[in-house]
CSV table of C-alpha atoms in Angstrom, one decimal:
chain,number,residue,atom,x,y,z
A,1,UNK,CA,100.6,98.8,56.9
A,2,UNK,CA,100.4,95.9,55.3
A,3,UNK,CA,102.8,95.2,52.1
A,4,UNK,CA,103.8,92.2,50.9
A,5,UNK,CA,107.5,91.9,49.6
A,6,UNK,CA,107.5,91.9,45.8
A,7,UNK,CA,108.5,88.7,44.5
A,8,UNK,CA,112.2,88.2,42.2
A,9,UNK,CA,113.4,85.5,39.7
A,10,UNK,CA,116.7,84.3,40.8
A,11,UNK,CA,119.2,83.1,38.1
A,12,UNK,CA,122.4,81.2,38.7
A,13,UNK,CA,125.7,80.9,36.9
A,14,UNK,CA,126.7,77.1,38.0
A,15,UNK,CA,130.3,77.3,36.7
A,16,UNK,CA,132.1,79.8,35.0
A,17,UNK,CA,131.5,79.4,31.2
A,18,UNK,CA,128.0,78.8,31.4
A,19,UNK,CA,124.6,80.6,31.0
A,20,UNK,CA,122.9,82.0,34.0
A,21,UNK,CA,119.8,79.5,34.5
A,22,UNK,CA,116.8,80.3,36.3
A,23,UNK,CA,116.5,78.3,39.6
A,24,UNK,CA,113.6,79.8,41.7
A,25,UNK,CA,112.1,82.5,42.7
A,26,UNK,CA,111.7,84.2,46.4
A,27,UNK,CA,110.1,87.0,48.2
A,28,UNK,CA,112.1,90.5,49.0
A,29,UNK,CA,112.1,94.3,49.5
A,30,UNK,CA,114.6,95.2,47.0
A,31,UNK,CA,117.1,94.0,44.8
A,32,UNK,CA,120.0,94.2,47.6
A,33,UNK,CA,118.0,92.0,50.0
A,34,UNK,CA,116.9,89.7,47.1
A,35,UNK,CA,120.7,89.0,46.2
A,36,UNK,CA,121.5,88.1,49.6
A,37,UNK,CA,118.4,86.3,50.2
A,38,UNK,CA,119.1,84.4,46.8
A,39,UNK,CA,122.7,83.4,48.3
A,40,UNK,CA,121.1,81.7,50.7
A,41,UNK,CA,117.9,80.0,49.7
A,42,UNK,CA,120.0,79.1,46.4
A,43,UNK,CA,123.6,78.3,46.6
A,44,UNK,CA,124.3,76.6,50.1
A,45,UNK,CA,126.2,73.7,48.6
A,46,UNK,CA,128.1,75.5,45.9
A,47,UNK,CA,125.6,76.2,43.5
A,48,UNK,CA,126.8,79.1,41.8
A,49,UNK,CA,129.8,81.8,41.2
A,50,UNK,CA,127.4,84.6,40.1
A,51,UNK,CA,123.8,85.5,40.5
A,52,UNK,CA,120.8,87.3,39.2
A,53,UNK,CA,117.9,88.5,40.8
A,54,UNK,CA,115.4,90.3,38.3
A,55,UNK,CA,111.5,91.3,39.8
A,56,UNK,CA,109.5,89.0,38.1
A,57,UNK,CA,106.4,91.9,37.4
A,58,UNK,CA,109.3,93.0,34.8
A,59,UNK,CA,109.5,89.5,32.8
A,60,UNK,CA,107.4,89.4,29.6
A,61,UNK,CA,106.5,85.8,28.9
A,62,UNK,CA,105.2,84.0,26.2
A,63,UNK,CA,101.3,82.9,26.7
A,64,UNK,CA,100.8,79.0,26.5
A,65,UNK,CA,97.7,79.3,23.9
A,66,UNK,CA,100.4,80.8,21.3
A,67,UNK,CA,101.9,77.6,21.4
A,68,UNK,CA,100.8,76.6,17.8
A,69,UNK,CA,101.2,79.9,16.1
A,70,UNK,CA,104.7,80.6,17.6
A,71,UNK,CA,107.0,76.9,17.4
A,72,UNK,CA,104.8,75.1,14.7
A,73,UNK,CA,106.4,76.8,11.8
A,74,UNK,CA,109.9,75.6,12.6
A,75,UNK,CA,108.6,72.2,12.7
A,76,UNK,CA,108.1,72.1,8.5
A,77,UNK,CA,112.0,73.9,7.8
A,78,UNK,CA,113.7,70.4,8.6
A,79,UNK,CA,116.3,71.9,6.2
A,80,UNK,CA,117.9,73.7,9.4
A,81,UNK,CA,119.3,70.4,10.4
A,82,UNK,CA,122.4,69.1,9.1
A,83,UNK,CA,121.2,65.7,9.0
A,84,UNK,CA,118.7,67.0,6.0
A,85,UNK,CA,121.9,66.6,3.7
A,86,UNK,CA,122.9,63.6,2.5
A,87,UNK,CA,127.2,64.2,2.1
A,88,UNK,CA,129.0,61.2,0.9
A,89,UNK,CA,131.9,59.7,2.9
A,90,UNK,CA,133.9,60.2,0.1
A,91,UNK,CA,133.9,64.3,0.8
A,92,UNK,CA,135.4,63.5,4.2
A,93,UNK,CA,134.4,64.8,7.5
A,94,UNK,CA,131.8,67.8,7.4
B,1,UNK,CA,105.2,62.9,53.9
B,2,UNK,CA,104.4,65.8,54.8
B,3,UNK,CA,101.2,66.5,53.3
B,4,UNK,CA,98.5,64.2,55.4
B,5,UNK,CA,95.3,63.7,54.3
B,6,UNK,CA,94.7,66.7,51.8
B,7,UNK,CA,91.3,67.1,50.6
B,8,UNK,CA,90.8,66.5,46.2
B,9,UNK,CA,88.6,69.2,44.8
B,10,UNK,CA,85.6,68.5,42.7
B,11,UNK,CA,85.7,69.9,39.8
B,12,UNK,CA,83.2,71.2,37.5
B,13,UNK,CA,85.1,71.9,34.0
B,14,UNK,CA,83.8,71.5,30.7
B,15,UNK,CA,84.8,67.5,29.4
B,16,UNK,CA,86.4,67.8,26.8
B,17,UNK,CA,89.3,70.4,28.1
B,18,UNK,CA,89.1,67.4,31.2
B,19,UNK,CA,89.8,64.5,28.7
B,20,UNK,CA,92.8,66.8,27.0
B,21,UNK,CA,93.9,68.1,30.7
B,22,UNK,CA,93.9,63.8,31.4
B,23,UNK,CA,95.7,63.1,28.5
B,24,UNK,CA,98.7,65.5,28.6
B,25,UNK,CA,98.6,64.0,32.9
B,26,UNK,CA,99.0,60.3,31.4
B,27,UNK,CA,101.3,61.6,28.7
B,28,UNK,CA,103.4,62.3,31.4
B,29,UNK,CA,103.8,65.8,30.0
B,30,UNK,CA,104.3,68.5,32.9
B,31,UNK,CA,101.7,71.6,33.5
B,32,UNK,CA,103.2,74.6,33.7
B,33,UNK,CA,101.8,77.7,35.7
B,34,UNK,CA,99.7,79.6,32.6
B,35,UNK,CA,98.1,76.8,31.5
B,36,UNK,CA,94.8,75.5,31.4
B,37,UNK,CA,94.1,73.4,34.4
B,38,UNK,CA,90.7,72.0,36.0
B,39,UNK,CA,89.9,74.3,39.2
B,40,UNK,CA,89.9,71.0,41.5
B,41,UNK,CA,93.9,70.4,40.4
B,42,UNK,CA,94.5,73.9,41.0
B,43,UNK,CA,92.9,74.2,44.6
B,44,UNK,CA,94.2,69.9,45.6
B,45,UNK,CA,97.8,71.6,44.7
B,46,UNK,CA,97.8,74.4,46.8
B,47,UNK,CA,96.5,73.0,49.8
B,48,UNK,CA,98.9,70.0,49.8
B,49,UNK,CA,101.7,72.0,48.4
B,50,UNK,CA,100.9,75.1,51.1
B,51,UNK,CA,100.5,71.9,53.9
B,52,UNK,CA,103.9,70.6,52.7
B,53,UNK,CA,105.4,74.3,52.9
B,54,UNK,CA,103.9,74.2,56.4
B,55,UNK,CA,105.5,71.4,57.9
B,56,UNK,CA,109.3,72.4,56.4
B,57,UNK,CA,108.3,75.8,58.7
B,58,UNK,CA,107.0,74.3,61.7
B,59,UNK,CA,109.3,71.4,61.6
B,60,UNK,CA,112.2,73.8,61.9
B,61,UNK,CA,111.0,74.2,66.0
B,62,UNK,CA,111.1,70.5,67.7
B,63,UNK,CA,115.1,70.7,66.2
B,64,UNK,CA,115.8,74.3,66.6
B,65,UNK,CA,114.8,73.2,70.2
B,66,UNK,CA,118.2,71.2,70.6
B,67,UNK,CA,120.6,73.9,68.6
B,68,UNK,CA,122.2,75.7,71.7
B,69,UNK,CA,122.5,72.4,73.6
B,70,UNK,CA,124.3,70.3,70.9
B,71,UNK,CA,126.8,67.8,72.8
B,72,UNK,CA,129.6,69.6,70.4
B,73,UNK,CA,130.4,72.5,68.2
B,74,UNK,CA,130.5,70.1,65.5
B,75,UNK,CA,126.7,68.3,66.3
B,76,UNK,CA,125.9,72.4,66.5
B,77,UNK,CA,126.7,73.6,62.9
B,78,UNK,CA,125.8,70.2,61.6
B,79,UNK,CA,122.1,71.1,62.8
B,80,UNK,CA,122.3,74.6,62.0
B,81,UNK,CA,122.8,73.5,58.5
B,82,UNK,CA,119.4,71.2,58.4
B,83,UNK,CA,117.4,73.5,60.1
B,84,UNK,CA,118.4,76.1,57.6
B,85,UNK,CA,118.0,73.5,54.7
B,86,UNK,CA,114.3,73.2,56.3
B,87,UNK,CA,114.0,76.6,55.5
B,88,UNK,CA,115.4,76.7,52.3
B,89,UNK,CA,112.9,73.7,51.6
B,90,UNK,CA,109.2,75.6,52.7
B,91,UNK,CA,110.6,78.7,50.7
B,92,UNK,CA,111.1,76.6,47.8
B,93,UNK,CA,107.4,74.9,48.1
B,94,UNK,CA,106.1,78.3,49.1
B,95,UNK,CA,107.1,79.7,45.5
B,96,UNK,CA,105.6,76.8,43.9
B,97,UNK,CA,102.3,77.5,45.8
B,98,UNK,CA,102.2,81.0,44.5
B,99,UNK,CA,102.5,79.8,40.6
B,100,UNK,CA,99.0,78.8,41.2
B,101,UNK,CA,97.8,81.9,42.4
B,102,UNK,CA,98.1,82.1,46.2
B,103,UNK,CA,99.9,85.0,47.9
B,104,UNK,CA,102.7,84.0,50.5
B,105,UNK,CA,101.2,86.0,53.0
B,106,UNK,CA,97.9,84.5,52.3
B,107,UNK,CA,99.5,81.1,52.8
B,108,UNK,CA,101.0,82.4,55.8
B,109,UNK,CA,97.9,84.0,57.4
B,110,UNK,CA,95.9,80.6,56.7
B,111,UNK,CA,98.2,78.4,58.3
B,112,UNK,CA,98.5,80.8,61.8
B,113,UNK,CA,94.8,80.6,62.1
B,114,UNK,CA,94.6,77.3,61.4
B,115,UNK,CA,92.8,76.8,58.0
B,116,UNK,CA,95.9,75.6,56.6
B,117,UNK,CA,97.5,72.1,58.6
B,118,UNK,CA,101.2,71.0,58.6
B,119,UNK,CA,102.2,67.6,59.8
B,120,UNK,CA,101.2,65.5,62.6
B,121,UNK,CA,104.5,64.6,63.2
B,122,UNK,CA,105.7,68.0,64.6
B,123,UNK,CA,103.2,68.4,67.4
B,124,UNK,CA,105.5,65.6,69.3
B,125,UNK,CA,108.4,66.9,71.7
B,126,UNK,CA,112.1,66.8,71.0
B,127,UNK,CA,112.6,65.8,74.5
B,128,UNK,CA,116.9,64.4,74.9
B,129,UNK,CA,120.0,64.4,72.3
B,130,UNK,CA,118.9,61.3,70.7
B,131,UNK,CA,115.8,62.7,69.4
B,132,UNK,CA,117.4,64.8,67.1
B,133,UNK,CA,118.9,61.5,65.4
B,134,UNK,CA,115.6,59.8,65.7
B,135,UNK,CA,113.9,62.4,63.9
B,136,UNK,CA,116.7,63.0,61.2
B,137,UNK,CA,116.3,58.4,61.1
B,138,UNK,CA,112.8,58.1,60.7
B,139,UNK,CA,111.3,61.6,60.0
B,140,UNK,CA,113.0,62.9,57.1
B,141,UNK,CA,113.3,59.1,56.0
B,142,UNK,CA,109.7,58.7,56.0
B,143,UNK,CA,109.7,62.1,54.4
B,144,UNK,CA,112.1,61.3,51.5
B,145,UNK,CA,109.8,57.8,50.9
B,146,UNK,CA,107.5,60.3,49.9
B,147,UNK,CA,109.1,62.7,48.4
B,148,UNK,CA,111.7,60.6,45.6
B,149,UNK,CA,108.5,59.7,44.0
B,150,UNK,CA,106.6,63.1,44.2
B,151,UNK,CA,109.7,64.7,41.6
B,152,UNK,CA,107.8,62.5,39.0
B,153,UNK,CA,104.7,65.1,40.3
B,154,UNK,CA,102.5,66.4,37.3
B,155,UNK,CA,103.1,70.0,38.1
B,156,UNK,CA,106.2,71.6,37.1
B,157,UNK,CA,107.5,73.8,39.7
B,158,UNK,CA,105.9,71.4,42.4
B,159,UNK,CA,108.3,68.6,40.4
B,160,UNK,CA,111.6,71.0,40.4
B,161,UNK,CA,110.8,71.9,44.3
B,162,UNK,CA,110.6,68.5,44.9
B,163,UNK,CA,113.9,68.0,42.6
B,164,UNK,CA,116.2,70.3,44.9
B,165,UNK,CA,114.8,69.2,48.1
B,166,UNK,CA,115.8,65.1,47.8
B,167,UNK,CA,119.3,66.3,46.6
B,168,UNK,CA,119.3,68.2,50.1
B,169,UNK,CA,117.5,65.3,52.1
B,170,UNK,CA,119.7,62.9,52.3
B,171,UNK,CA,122.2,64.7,54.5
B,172,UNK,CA,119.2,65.2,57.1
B,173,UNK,CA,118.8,61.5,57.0
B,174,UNK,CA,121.7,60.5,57.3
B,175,UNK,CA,123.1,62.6,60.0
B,176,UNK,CA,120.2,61.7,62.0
B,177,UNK,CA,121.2,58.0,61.7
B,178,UNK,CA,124.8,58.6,62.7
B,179,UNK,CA,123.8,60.5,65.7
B,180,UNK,CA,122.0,57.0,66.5
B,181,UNK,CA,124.8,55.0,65.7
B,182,UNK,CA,126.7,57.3,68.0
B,183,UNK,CA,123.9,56.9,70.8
B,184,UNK,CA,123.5,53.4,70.3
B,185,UNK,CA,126.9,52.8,70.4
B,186,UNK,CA,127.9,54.8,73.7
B,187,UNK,CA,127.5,54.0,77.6
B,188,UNK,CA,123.9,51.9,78.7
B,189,UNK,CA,122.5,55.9,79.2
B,190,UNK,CA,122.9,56.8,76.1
B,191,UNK,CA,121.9,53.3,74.5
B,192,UNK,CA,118.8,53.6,76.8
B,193,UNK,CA,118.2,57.3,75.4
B,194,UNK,CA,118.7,55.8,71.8
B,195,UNK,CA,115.9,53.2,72.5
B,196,UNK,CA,113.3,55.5,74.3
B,197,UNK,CA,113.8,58.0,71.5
B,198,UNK,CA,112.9,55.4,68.9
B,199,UNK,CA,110.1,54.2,71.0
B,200,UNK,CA,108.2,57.5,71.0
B,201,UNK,CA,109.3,58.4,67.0
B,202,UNK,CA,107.9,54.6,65.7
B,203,UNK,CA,104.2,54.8,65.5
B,204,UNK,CA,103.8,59.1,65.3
B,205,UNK,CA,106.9,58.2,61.8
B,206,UNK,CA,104.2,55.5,60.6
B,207,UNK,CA,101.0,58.4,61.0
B,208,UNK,CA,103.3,60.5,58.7
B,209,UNK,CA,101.9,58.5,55.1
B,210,UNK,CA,98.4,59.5,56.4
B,211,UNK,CA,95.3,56.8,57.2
B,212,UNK,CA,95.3,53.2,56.0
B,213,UNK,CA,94.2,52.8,52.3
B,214,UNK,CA,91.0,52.0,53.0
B,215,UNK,CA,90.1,54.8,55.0
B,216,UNK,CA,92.0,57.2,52.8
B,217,UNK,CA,89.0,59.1,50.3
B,218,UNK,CA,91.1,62.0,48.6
B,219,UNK,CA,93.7,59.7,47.1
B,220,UNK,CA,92.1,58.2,44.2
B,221,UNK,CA,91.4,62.0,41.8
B,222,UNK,CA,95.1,62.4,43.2
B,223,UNK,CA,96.5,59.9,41.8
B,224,UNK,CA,95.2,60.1,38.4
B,225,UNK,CA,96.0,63.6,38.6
B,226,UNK,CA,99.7,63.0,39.7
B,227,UNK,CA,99.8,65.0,42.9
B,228,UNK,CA,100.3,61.5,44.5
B,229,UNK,CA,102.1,59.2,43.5
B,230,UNK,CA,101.3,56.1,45.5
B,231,UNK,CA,99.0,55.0,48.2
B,232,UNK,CA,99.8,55.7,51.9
B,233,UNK,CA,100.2,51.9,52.8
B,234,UNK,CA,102.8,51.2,50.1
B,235,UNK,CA,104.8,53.7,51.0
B,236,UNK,CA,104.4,53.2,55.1
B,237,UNK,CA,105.0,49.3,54.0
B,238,UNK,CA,108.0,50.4,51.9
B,239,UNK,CA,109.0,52.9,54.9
B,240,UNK,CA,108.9,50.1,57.3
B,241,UNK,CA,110.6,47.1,55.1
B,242,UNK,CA,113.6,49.9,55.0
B,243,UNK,CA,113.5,50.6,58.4
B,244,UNK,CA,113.7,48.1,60.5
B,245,UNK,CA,117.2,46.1,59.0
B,246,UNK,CA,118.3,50.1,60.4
B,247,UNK,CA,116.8,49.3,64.0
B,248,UNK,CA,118.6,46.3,64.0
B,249,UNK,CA,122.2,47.1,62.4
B,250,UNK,CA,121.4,50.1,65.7
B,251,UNK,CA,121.0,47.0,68.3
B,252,UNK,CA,117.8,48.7,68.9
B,253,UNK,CA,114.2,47.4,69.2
B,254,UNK,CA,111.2,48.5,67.1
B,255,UNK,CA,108.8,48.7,69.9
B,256,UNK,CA,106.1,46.3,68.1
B,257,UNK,CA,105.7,42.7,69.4
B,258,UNK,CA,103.7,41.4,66.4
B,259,UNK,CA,106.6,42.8,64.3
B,260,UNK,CA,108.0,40.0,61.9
B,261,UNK,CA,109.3,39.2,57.9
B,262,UNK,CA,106.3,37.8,55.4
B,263,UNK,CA,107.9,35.4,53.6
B,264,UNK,CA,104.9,35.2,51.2
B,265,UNK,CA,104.6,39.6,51.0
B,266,UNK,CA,108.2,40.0,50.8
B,267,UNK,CA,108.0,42.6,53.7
B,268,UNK,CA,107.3,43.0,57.1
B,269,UNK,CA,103.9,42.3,58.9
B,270,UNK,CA,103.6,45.5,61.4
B,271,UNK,CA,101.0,47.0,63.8
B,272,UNK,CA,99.3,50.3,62.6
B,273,UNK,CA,99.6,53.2,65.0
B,274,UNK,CA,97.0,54.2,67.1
B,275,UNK,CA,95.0,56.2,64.4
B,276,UNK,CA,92.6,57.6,67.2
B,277,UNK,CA,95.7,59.5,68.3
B,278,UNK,CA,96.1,60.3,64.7
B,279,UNK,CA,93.1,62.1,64.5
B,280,UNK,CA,93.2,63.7,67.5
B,281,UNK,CA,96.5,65.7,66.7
B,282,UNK,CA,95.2,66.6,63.7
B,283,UNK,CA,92.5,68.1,65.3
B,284,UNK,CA,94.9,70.3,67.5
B,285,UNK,CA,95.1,68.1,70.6
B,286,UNK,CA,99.0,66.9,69.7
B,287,UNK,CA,101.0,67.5,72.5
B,288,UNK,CA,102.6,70.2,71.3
B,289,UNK,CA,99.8,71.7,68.7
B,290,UNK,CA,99.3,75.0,70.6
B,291,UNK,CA,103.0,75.6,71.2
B,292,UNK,CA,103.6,75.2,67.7
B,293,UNK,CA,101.2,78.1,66.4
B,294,UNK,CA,101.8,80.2,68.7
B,295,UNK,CA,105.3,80.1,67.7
B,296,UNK,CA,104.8,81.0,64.5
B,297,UNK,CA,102.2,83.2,65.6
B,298,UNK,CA,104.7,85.3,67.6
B,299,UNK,CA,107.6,85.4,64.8
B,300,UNK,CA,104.9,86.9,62.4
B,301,UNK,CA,103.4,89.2,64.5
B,302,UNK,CA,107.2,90.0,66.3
B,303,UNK,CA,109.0,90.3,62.4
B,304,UNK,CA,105.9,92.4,61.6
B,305,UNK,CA,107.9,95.7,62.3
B,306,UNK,CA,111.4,94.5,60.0
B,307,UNK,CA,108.7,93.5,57.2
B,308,UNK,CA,107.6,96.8,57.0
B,309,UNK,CA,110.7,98.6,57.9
B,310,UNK,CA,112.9,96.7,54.9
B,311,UNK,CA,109.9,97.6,52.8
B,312,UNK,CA,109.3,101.2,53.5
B,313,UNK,CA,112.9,101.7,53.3
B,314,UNK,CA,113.1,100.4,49.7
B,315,UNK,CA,110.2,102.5,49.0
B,316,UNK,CA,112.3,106.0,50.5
B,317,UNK,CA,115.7,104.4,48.2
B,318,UNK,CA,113.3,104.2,45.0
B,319,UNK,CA,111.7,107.6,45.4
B,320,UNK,CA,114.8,109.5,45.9
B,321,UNK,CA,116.4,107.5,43.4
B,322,UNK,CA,114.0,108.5,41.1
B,323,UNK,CA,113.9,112.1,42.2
B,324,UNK,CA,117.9,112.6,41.4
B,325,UNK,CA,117.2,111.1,38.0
């Protein structure tokens, strides 16, 4: 037999209050072994008060060539930036 | 450094992608996995990545060696801790490896049957107590020399590998040079130990930046590629210039007579190893070369049966999940 352990996506939580962020991936049977596996290749110093393992054939990413086509667009709407409007100090703090 | 003389690819892509591939490099933009990259970056990465991978794995045995005989419980958990953090540190270059397209087992497979190389320095004995501070001294030292620069690296998961291991490196380092200070510190034995440890780690710690410059053909496509970030003699002289103040604050001697400060350089004027020897481990002739693979040869073939088991058993939880569903 030969079967090579599916690979995971590990995501930490550093500190309670912020988002889970992805830190690495690793290699294991199922999602038990890839939790404990993740303890250990991830958070020997402290790293992390939760974690999450997810099988990385499951992630759907974006594709570098729609680069253009997908962030461009934002580029021209500079009116989402609060900096756009000019408020005179006279109004106070906004 | 742990990768030693890795071969650049050729590579025949079309120019103009090149030029744009060059620019983002100089740019000092990262690549990511899905991106375009020339097939010679692709193939350089993986063999020094996989190499690096390597030498975390196989550099886990000459200390593992000394775990049960520690000289307390203390010096015990202390090395438990690197030797696991060695671990942790192929397993992180391992994943980076496989972002370009190798399989772990392939990796694996290529470095038990010797297509794949890991580092000269681990085909050396760990022979007394004072090894272990030698190597953590001037083996993970040379390693970190080589290592701070390589989180600059032009490849992003290579970079972020590279990024966790120095914040993990330093401990090795450091707890190898207090075991010396310990050594060098105790009765004439130990002192003498010290010494002859230091003696047998000098020149095999100098092979670790691979051949002199001049000898050195894969490094200049490397470089502009940022896979390596500077030549092997800068960073051996860099290594060195460190080093020896160390020796000395230790009361030990670097065992090099023509050893001595260049006012003019601003560094040390040092003896190159024996780079016959160099050679010659590389080709498998290391003291300990064969020991080594077959090691790992007999913790694959031995973990072959829990590989399988842990799988097939995931397999039967799956199905019968599925089946109550």
């Amino acid at each position: 037999m030969k079967h090579e352990w599916p690979l995971w996506e590990v995501f930490i939580r550093g500190q309670h209050g912020l988002n889970h962020r992805h830190v690495g991936s690793l290699h294991a049977p199922d999602a038990e072994m890839a939790l404990k596996n993740a303890r250990d290749v991830y958070t020997r110093r402290n790293e992390g008060v939760s974690i999450w393992v997810v099988e990385a054939q499951h992630i759907t990413a974006s594709s570098p060539s729609e680069k253009g086509p997908l962030y461009e667009p934002s580029e021209s709407k500079v009116y989402r930036h609060p900096t756009f409007f000019d408020i005179p100090d006279e109004a106070g703090h906004m | 450094m742990y990768a030693q003389m890795v071969t650049s690819e050729a590579t025949q892509d079309d120019p103009e992608k090149l030029a744009a591939f060059q620019a983002r490099i100089d740019a000092g933009e990262k690549i990511e996995p899905k991106e375009w990259m020339p097939e010679g970056y692709r193939k350089t990465l993986i063999r020094q990545i996989g190499q690096h991978a390597h030498s975390e794995i196989v550099g886990q045995l000459p200390e593992g060696n000394w775990i049960t005989r520690a000289p307390s419980l203390e010096r015990k958990a202390i090395l438990l801790a690197k030797v696991q953090d060695e671990a942790g540190h192929g397993l992180y270059l391992y994943c980076a490896a496989e972002t370009l397209g190798v399989s772990r087992d392939e990796l694996t497979e290529m470095l038990l049957d010797g297509r794949m190389k890991y580092s000269s320095i681990f085909n050396y004995p760990t022979l007394t107590w004072a090894d272990m501070g030698a190597v953590g001294w001037l083996v993970d030292g040379a390693a970190i020399m080589n290592q701070v620069p390589l989180q600059r690296t032009s490849y992003g998961p290579y970079s972020r590998a590279m990024v966790r291991i120095c914040k993990e490196e330093s401990f090795h380092q450091r707890q190898g040079y207090h075991i010396m200070m310990k050594m060098a510190q105790g009765t004439s034995a130990q002192k003498k130990m010290a010494q002859d440890a230091l003696n047998r780690f000098w020149y095999p710690s100098l092979m670790m930046f691979g051949p002199s410059d001049k000898d050195s053909v894969h490094s200049a496509q490397s470089m502009k590629w940022k896979i390596k970030m500077n030549t092997n003699d800068e960073l051996r002289q860099k290594f060195v210039d460190q080093t020896v103040p160390q020796a000395e604050f230790l009361g030990l001697t670097v065992p090099d007579e023509t050893l001595h400060w260049n006012d003019e350089k601003g560094g040390y004027d040092f003896a190159e190893p024996d780079w016959s020897e160099f050679f010659d481990v590389i080709k498998g002739n290391g003291p300990c070369n064969t020991e080594r693979l077959a090691a790992r040869n007999k913790a694959w073939d031995d973990g072959a049966w829990v590989r399988d088991g842990l799988m097939a058993h995931a397999e039967k939880k799956r199905t019968s999940k599925l089946a109550a569903e």
